[in-house]
GROMACS .gro file of C-alpha atoms in nm:
model
  298
    1MET     CA    1  19.729   7.087  20.022
    2LEU     CA    2  19.747   7.141  19.608
    3SER     CA    3  19.482   6.901  19.463
    4LEU     CA    4  19.551   6.802  19.125
    5ALA     CA    5  19.172   6.632  19.124
    6PRO     CA    6  19.015   6.817  18.852
    7ILE     CA    7  19.303   6.673  18.633
    8ARG     CA    8  19.347   6.307  18.738
    9TYR     CA    9  19.021   6.285  18.846
   10SER     CA   10  18.891   6.386  18.477
   11LYS     CA   11  18.884   5.991  18.320
   12VAL     CA   12  18.804   5.828  18.672
   13LEU     CA   13  18.474   5.688  18.557
   14ARG     CA   14  18.422   5.339  18.439
   15GLN     CA   15  18.255   5.491  18.098
   16SER     CA   16  18.641   5.672  18.051
   17GLY     CA   17  18.797   5.344  18.153
   18GLY     CA   18  18.815   5.435  18.541
   19PRO     CA   19  18.781   5.256  18.829
   20ILE     CA   20  18.466   5.446  18.990
   21GLU     CA   21  18.105   5.310  18.845
   22ARG     CA   22  17.923   5.599  18.921
   23ILE     CA   23  17.929   5.952  19.154
   24GLU     CA   24  17.578   6.042  19.313
   25HIS     CA   25  17.530   6.340  19.530
   26ALA     CA   26  17.303   6.576  19.668
   27PRO     CA   27  17.225   6.847  19.904
   28GLY     CA   28  17.213   6.845  20.263
   29THR     CA   29  17.351   6.985  20.626
   30VAL     CA   30  17.614   6.927  20.864
   31ALA     CA   31  17.500   7.046  21.223
   32GLY     CA   32  17.278   7.229  21.008
   33VAL     CA   33  17.561   7.418  20.779
   34PRO     CA   34  17.467   7.364  20.424
   35CYS     CA   35  17.677   7.134  20.231
   36THR     CA   36  17.662   6.847  19.950
   37HIS     CA   37  17.698   6.500  20.075
   38ALA     CA   38  17.857   6.249  19.749
   39MET     CA   39  17.907   5.946  19.715
   40ALA     CA   40  18.147   5.730  19.488
   41PHE     CA   41  18.107   5.341  19.407
   42LEU     CA   42  18.387   5.137  19.277
   43VAL     CA   43  18.299   4.888  18.986
   44ARG     CA   44  18.252   4.565  19.139
   45ASP     CA   45  18.497   4.309  18.998
   46LEU     CA   46  18.822   4.520  19.114
   47PHE     CA   47  18.827   4.244  19.440
   48PRO     CA   48  18.634   3.986  19.558
   49ASP     CA   49  18.330   4.109  19.792
   50SER     CA   50  18.469   3.867  20.038
   51VAL     CA   51  18.697   4.137  20.149
   52ARG     CA   52  18.423   4.389  20.289
   53THR     CA   53  18.166   4.272  20.529
   54PRO     CA   54  17.779   4.171  20.392
   55MET     CA   55  17.682   4.502  20.458
   56GLN     CA   56  17.996   4.695  20.319
   57ILE     CA   57  17.853   4.526  19.987
   58ASP     CA   58  17.531   4.762  19.895
   59GLN     CA   59  17.699   5.071  20.060
   60ALA     CA   60  17.913   5.340  19.897
   61ASP     CA   61  18.325   5.269  19.935
   62GLY     CA   62  18.381   5.640  19.899
   63ALA     CA   63  18.206   5.984  20.061
   64GLY     CA   64  18.278   6.302  20.106
   65SER     CA   65  18.062   6.617  20.229
   66HIS     CA   66  18.177   6.983  20.154
   67ARG     CA   67  18.048   7.325  20.092
   68SER     CA   68  18.150   7.278  19.736
   69GLU     CA   69  17.982   7.008  19.502
   70GLN     CA   70  18.287   6.908  19.333
   71VAL     CA   71  18.511   6.942  19.597
   72ALA     CA   72  18.267   6.676  19.800
   73CYS     CA   73  18.275   6.478  19.471
   74HIS     CA   74  18.682   6.452  19.475
   75MET     CA   75  18.649   6.345  19.847
   76ALA     CA   76  18.394   6.066  19.761
   77VAL     CA   77  18.654   5.961  19.484
   78SER     CA   78  18.963   5.994  19.682
   79GLU     CA   79  18.822   5.791  19.986
   80ALA     CA   80  18.675   5.511  19.725
   81LEU     CA   81  18.983   5.508  19.561
   82GLU     CA   82  19.138   5.447  19.913
   83ARG     CA   83  18.941   5.148  19.979
   84TRP     CA   84  19.027   5.002  19.652
   85ALA     CA   85  19.381   5.008  19.790
   86ILE     CA   86  19.267   4.857  20.117
   87PHE     CA   87  19.076   4.573  19.913
   88GLY     CA   88  19.311   4.507  19.684
   89CYS     CA   89  19.558   4.444  19.980
   90ARG     CA   90  19.350   4.241  20.168
   91ALA     CA   91  19.252   4.010  19.862
   92ASP     CA   92  19.632   4.009  19.763
   93PRO     CA   93  19.859   4.100  20.053
   94SER     CA   94  20.146   3.928  19.913
   95LYS     CA   95  20.144   4.123  19.544
   96TYR     CA   96  20.117   4.495  19.701
   97GLU     CA   97  20.286   4.598  20.079
   98ALA     CA   98  20.068   4.797  20.309
   99GLY     CA   99  20.160   4.684  20.622
  100ILE     CA  100  19.815   4.434  20.619
  101HIS     CA  101  19.999   4.183  20.786
  102LEU     CA  102  20.065   4.452  21.097
  103ASP     CA  103  19.719   4.585  21.070
  104THR     CA  104  19.409   4.418  20.860
  105THR     CA  105  19.204   4.709  20.916
  106SER     CA  106  19.174   5.020  20.709
  107ASN     CA  107  19.359   5.181  20.970
  108GLY     CA  108  19.634   5.442  20.872
  109PHE     CA  109  19.539   5.449  20.485
  110ALA     CA  110  19.455   5.781  20.258
  111ALA     CA  111  19.412   5.878  19.927
  112PHE     CA  112  19.496   6.203  19.751
  113PRO     CA  113  19.535   6.311  19.384
  114GLY     CA  114  19.805   6.520  19.423
  115MET     CA  115  20.174   6.618  19.268
  116PHE     CA  116  20.353   6.394  19.512
  117ASP     CA  117  20.318   6.066  19.777
  118THR     CA  118  20.393   6.331  20.041
  119GLN     CA  119  20.079   6.482  20.058
  120ALA     CA  120  19.870   6.165  20.113
  121ARG     CA  121  20.119   6.093  20.379
  122LYS     CA  122  19.999   6.396  20.568
  123ALA     CA  123  19.641   6.252  20.528
  124ALA     CA  124  19.744   5.891  20.650
  125PHE     CA  125  19.916   6.041  20.938
  126ALA     CA  126  19.642   6.277  21.087
  127GLU     CA  127  19.447   5.971  21.087
  128SER     CA  128  19.674   5.736  21.234
  129ILE     CA  129  19.725   5.990  21.526
  130GLU     CA  130  19.343   6.046  21.579
  131ARG     CA  131  19.308   5.651  21.601
  132HIS     CA  132  19.597   5.601  21.820
  133CYS     CA  133  19.500   5.914  22.085
  134LEU     CA  134  19.155   5.718  22.094
  135MET     CA  135  19.316   5.340  22.151
  136CYS     CA  136  19.548   5.524  22.402
  137TRP     CA  137  19.255   5.760  22.533
  138TRP     CA  138  19.027   5.419  22.605
  139GLU     CA  139  19.288   5.218  22.737
  140GLY     CA  140  19.375   5.467  22.997
  141TYR     CA  141  19.713   5.647  22.906
  142LEU     CA  142  19.562   5.953  22.752
  143LYS     CA  143  19.369   6.254  22.937
  144HIS     CA  144  19.087   6.437  22.830
  145GLN     CA  145  18.891   6.781  22.835
  146PRO     CA  146  18.527   6.845  22.816
  147LEU     CA  147  18.481   7.079  22.506
  148LEU     CA  148  18.130   7.325  22.440
  149ASP     CA  149  17.898   7.173  22.262
  150LEU     CA  150  18.007   7.119  21.909
  151ALA     CA  151  17.675   7.195  21.776
  152GLU     CA  152  17.278   7.113  21.937
  153GLY     CA  153  17.282   6.834  22.132
  154VAL     CA  154  17.685   6.758  22.027
  155ARG     CA  155  17.834   6.660  22.362
  156ALA     CA  156  18.257   6.662  22.271
  157ILE     CA  157  18.587   6.589  22.453
  158GLN     CA  158  18.961   6.683  22.311
  159ILE     CA  159  19.191   6.395  22.406
  160GLU     CA  160  19.559   6.509  22.493
  161ASN     CA  161  19.783   6.419  22.215
  162PRO     CA  162  20.179   6.413  22.304
  163TYR     CA  163  20.231   6.285  21.969
  164SER     CA  164  20.185   6.571  21.725
  165SER     CA  165  20.015   6.930  21.704
  166HIS     CA  166  19.678   6.727  21.549
  167PHE     CA  167  19.411   6.826  21.741
  168VAL     CA  168  19.199   6.502  21.877
  169ILE     CA  169  18.842   6.526  21.903
  170LEU     CA  170  18.600   6.281  22.063
  171ALA     CA  171  18.204   6.357  22.012
  172TRP     CA  172  17.852   6.225  22.069
  173ARG     CA  173  17.511   6.289  22.034
  174THR     CA  174  17.169   6.101  22.105
  175ASP     CA  175  17.002   5.980  21.836
  176GLU     CA  176  16.598   5.888  21.892
  177LEU     CA  177  16.704   5.565  22.171
  178SER     CA  178  17.080   5.536  22.061
  179HIS     CA  179  17.389   5.728  22.112
  180VAL     CA  180  17.612   5.761  21.833
  181PHE     CA  181  17.989   5.883  21.865
  182ALA     CA  182  18.196   5.959  21.649
  183PHE     CA  183  18.580   6.102  21.614
  184GLY     CA  184  18.814   6.328  21.400
  185ALA     CA  185  19.156   6.505  21.385
  186GLY     CA  186  19.274   6.875  21.218
  187ASN     CA  187  19.554   7.111  21.214
  188CYS     CA  188  19.339   7.329  21.376
  189ARG     CA  189  19.041   7.289  21.636
  190GLU     CA  190  18.788   7.430  21.360
  191SER     CA  191  18.916   7.166  21.093
  192ALA     CA  192  18.880   6.863  21.396
  193THR     CA  193  18.588   6.968  21.484
  194TRP     CA  194  18.421   6.973  21.105
  195LYS     CA  195  18.570   6.640  21.017
  196THR     CA  196  18.421   6.482  21.378
  197LEU     CA  197  18.097   6.668  21.264
  198VAL     CA  198  18.108   6.492  20.934
  199GLU     CA  199  18.154   6.177  21.080
  200LEU     CA  200  17.949   6.193  21.349
  201GLU     CA  201  17.632   6.202  21.016
  202ARG     CA  202  17.821   5.913  20.815
  203THR     CA  203  17.797   5.750  21.206
  204GLN     CA  204  17.469   5.774  21.249
  205ARG     CA  205  17.328   5.683  20.866
  206ILE     CA  206  17.524   5.315  20.929
  207LEU     CA  207  17.371   5.309  21.281
  208ARG     CA  208  17.011   5.370  21.098
  209GLU     CA  209  17.154   5.058  20.863
  210ILE     CA  210  17.263   4.798  21.108
  211ASP     CA  211  16.901   4.893  21.307
  212ARG     CA  212  16.715   4.892  20.960
  213VAL     CA  213  16.921   4.530  20.892
  214ALA     CA  214  16.826   4.443  21.272
  215GLY     CA  215  16.454   4.471  21.213
  216ARG     CA  216  16.448   4.188  20.943
  217GLN     CA  217  16.601   3.861  21.077
  218ARG     CA  218  16.943   3.840  21.006
  219SER     CA  219  17.031   3.526  20.773
  220ALA     CA  220  17.306   3.283  20.928
  221ASP     CA  221  17.554   3.447  20.619
  222PHE     CA  222  17.473   3.795  20.675
  223LYS     CA  223  17.720   3.949  20.967
  224LEU     CA  224  17.795   4.244  21.079
  225GLY     CA  225  18.216   4.346  21.037
  226THR     CA  226  18.394   4.402  21.397
  227PHE     CA  227  18.395   4.783  21.379
  228GLU     CA  228  17.967   4.784  21.245
  229ARG     CA  229  17.906   4.582  21.567
  230ARG     CA  230  18.140   4.800  21.797
  231ILE     CA  231  17.933   5.110  21.679
  232GLU     CA  232  17.596   4.925  21.780
  233TYR     CA  233  17.758   4.783  22.082
  234PHE     CA  234  17.810   5.156  22.253
  235SER     CA  235  17.518   5.296  22.103
  236ARG     CA  236  17.308   5.162  22.411
  237GLY     CA  237  17.321   4.968  22.692
  238ARG     CA  238  17.643   4.792  22.851
  239GLY     CA  239  17.865   4.933  22.554
  240LEU     CA  240  17.745   5.334  22.646
  241GLU     CA  241  17.779   5.245  23.007
  242SER     CA  242  18.119   5.156  22.950
  243PHE     CA  243  18.180   5.447  22.736
  244LEU     CA  244  18.050   5.682  23.049
  245LYS     CA  245  18.235   5.529  23.295
  246ARG     CA  246  18.575   5.595  23.098
  247LEU     CA  247  18.498   5.988  23.066
  248GLN     CA  248  18.491   5.977  23.439
  249MET     CA  249  18.802   5.819  23.458
  250GLU     CA  250  19.155   5.964  23.468
  251ALA     CA  251  19.468   5.853  23.277
  252VAL     CA  252  19.595   5.609  23.471
  253SER     CA  253  19.968   5.652  23.323
  254SER     CA  254  20.186   5.819  23.028
  255ALA     CA  255  20.131   5.635  22.696
  256LYS     CA  256  20.476   5.516  22.547
  257PRO     CA  257  20.671   5.713  22.274
  258MET     CA  258  20.532   5.674  21.949
  259LYS     CA  259  20.677   5.432  21.705
  260LEU     CA  260  20.589   5.397  21.332
  261LEU     CA  261  20.562   5.053  21.257
  262PHE     CA  262  20.481   5.094  20.885
  263ASP     CA  263  20.503   5.433  20.676
  264ALA     CA  264  20.562   5.414  20.338
  265PRO     CA  265  20.314   5.460  19.959
  266VAL     CA  266  20.083   5.157  19.896
  267LYS     CA  267  20.175   5.099  19.497
  268GLY     CA  268  19.885   4.957  19.300
  269PRO     CA  269  19.696   5.026  18.952
  270TRP     CA  270  19.510   5.300  19.207
  271ASN     CA  271  19.859   5.540  19.175
  272ARG     CA  272  19.713   5.680  18.795
  273TYR     CA  273  19.453   5.889  18.991
  274ALA     CA  274  19.575   5.934  19.327
  275SER     CA  275  19.882   5.856  19.603
  276VAL     CA  276  19.785   5.613  19.850
  277TRP     CA  277  20.004   5.621  20.190
  278ARG     CA  278  19.966   5.432  20.475
  279THR     CA  279  20.118   5.493  20.840
  280ILE     CA  280  20.018   5.228  21.110
  281ILE     CA  281  20.146   5.375  21.463
  282GLU     CA  282  20.221   5.089  21.724
  283ALA     CA  283  19.874   5.052  21.943
  284PRO     CA  284  19.964   5.033  22.291
  285SER     CA  285  19.811   4.692  22.264
  286ARG     CA  286  19.673   4.456  21.974
  287THR     CA  287  19.364   4.450  22.160
  288TYR     CA  288  19.198   4.651  21.905
  289LEU     CA  289  19.240   4.396  21.618
  290SER     CA  290  19.068   4.144  21.790
  291ASP     CA  291  18.681   4.047  21.753
  292ALA     CA  292  18.562   4.176  22.062
  293ASP     CA  293  18.284   4.421  22.044
  294ASP     CA  294  18.333   4.643  22.351
  295TYR     CA  295  18.668   4.826  22.235
  296PHE     CA  296  18.599   5.148  22.137
  297PHE     CA  297  18.786   5.139  21.798
  298TRP     CA  298  18.650   5.140  21.459
   0.00000   0.00000   0.00000
């Protein structure tokens, strides 16, 4: 897709009146492939801290990994703008129409600095397909097939996708004493693989941060969010056992036809820099929205 990031993001930093406090980047690797890791931080007073979990407050609002330093930074900014829209909608759901009453998570949001809103919709739809297939698989409605290791020590499966042409991949690896999971979707297997490997690195960093916090005594007012707890739960013990059990199971029945509950642009102050779109596909159940740790979705 044609990106106008060099133009639309030219004044995205706070010093130019924009919503981004700062952008940080450093060289790194993804599965041994050299790339740049970038992080973008939103200006703190754009929304109240209450719309984020305590751990999210001190973390980057957007991240990007790419072989190109510029593209990685643009990706980080795009994700931060997406978060701005998510947090803004949570803070004032009556002001912004984004289907928050249907799904309070970040599921199906995407920001893209293109010429048309439909460019953001493609990214939002791909993420919705990825998450929907994951939920349907976890609940036993979709099949999977094993893949060759995506990288050294990275096992993976491809989840059945009867809804679109996207490849949907779920991968995991052992990190010290824990298992780290990630999932991704793309228009081709190579794209889905790269996205999944990038997410694996990010999930690993989140798990390490959770373990670091756990190494201290968690205060009564410091509580992990549902998705953070699920990442921790499935990394070991009973959570890991339940994942391995699901891996051995066959699909119990076919998934229902796809039904879109929300599919529209999310208008707000972020549109000065990027288009934001949200797509919500009706889930096989509402369990993923519960506070339960033992549902494989984050």
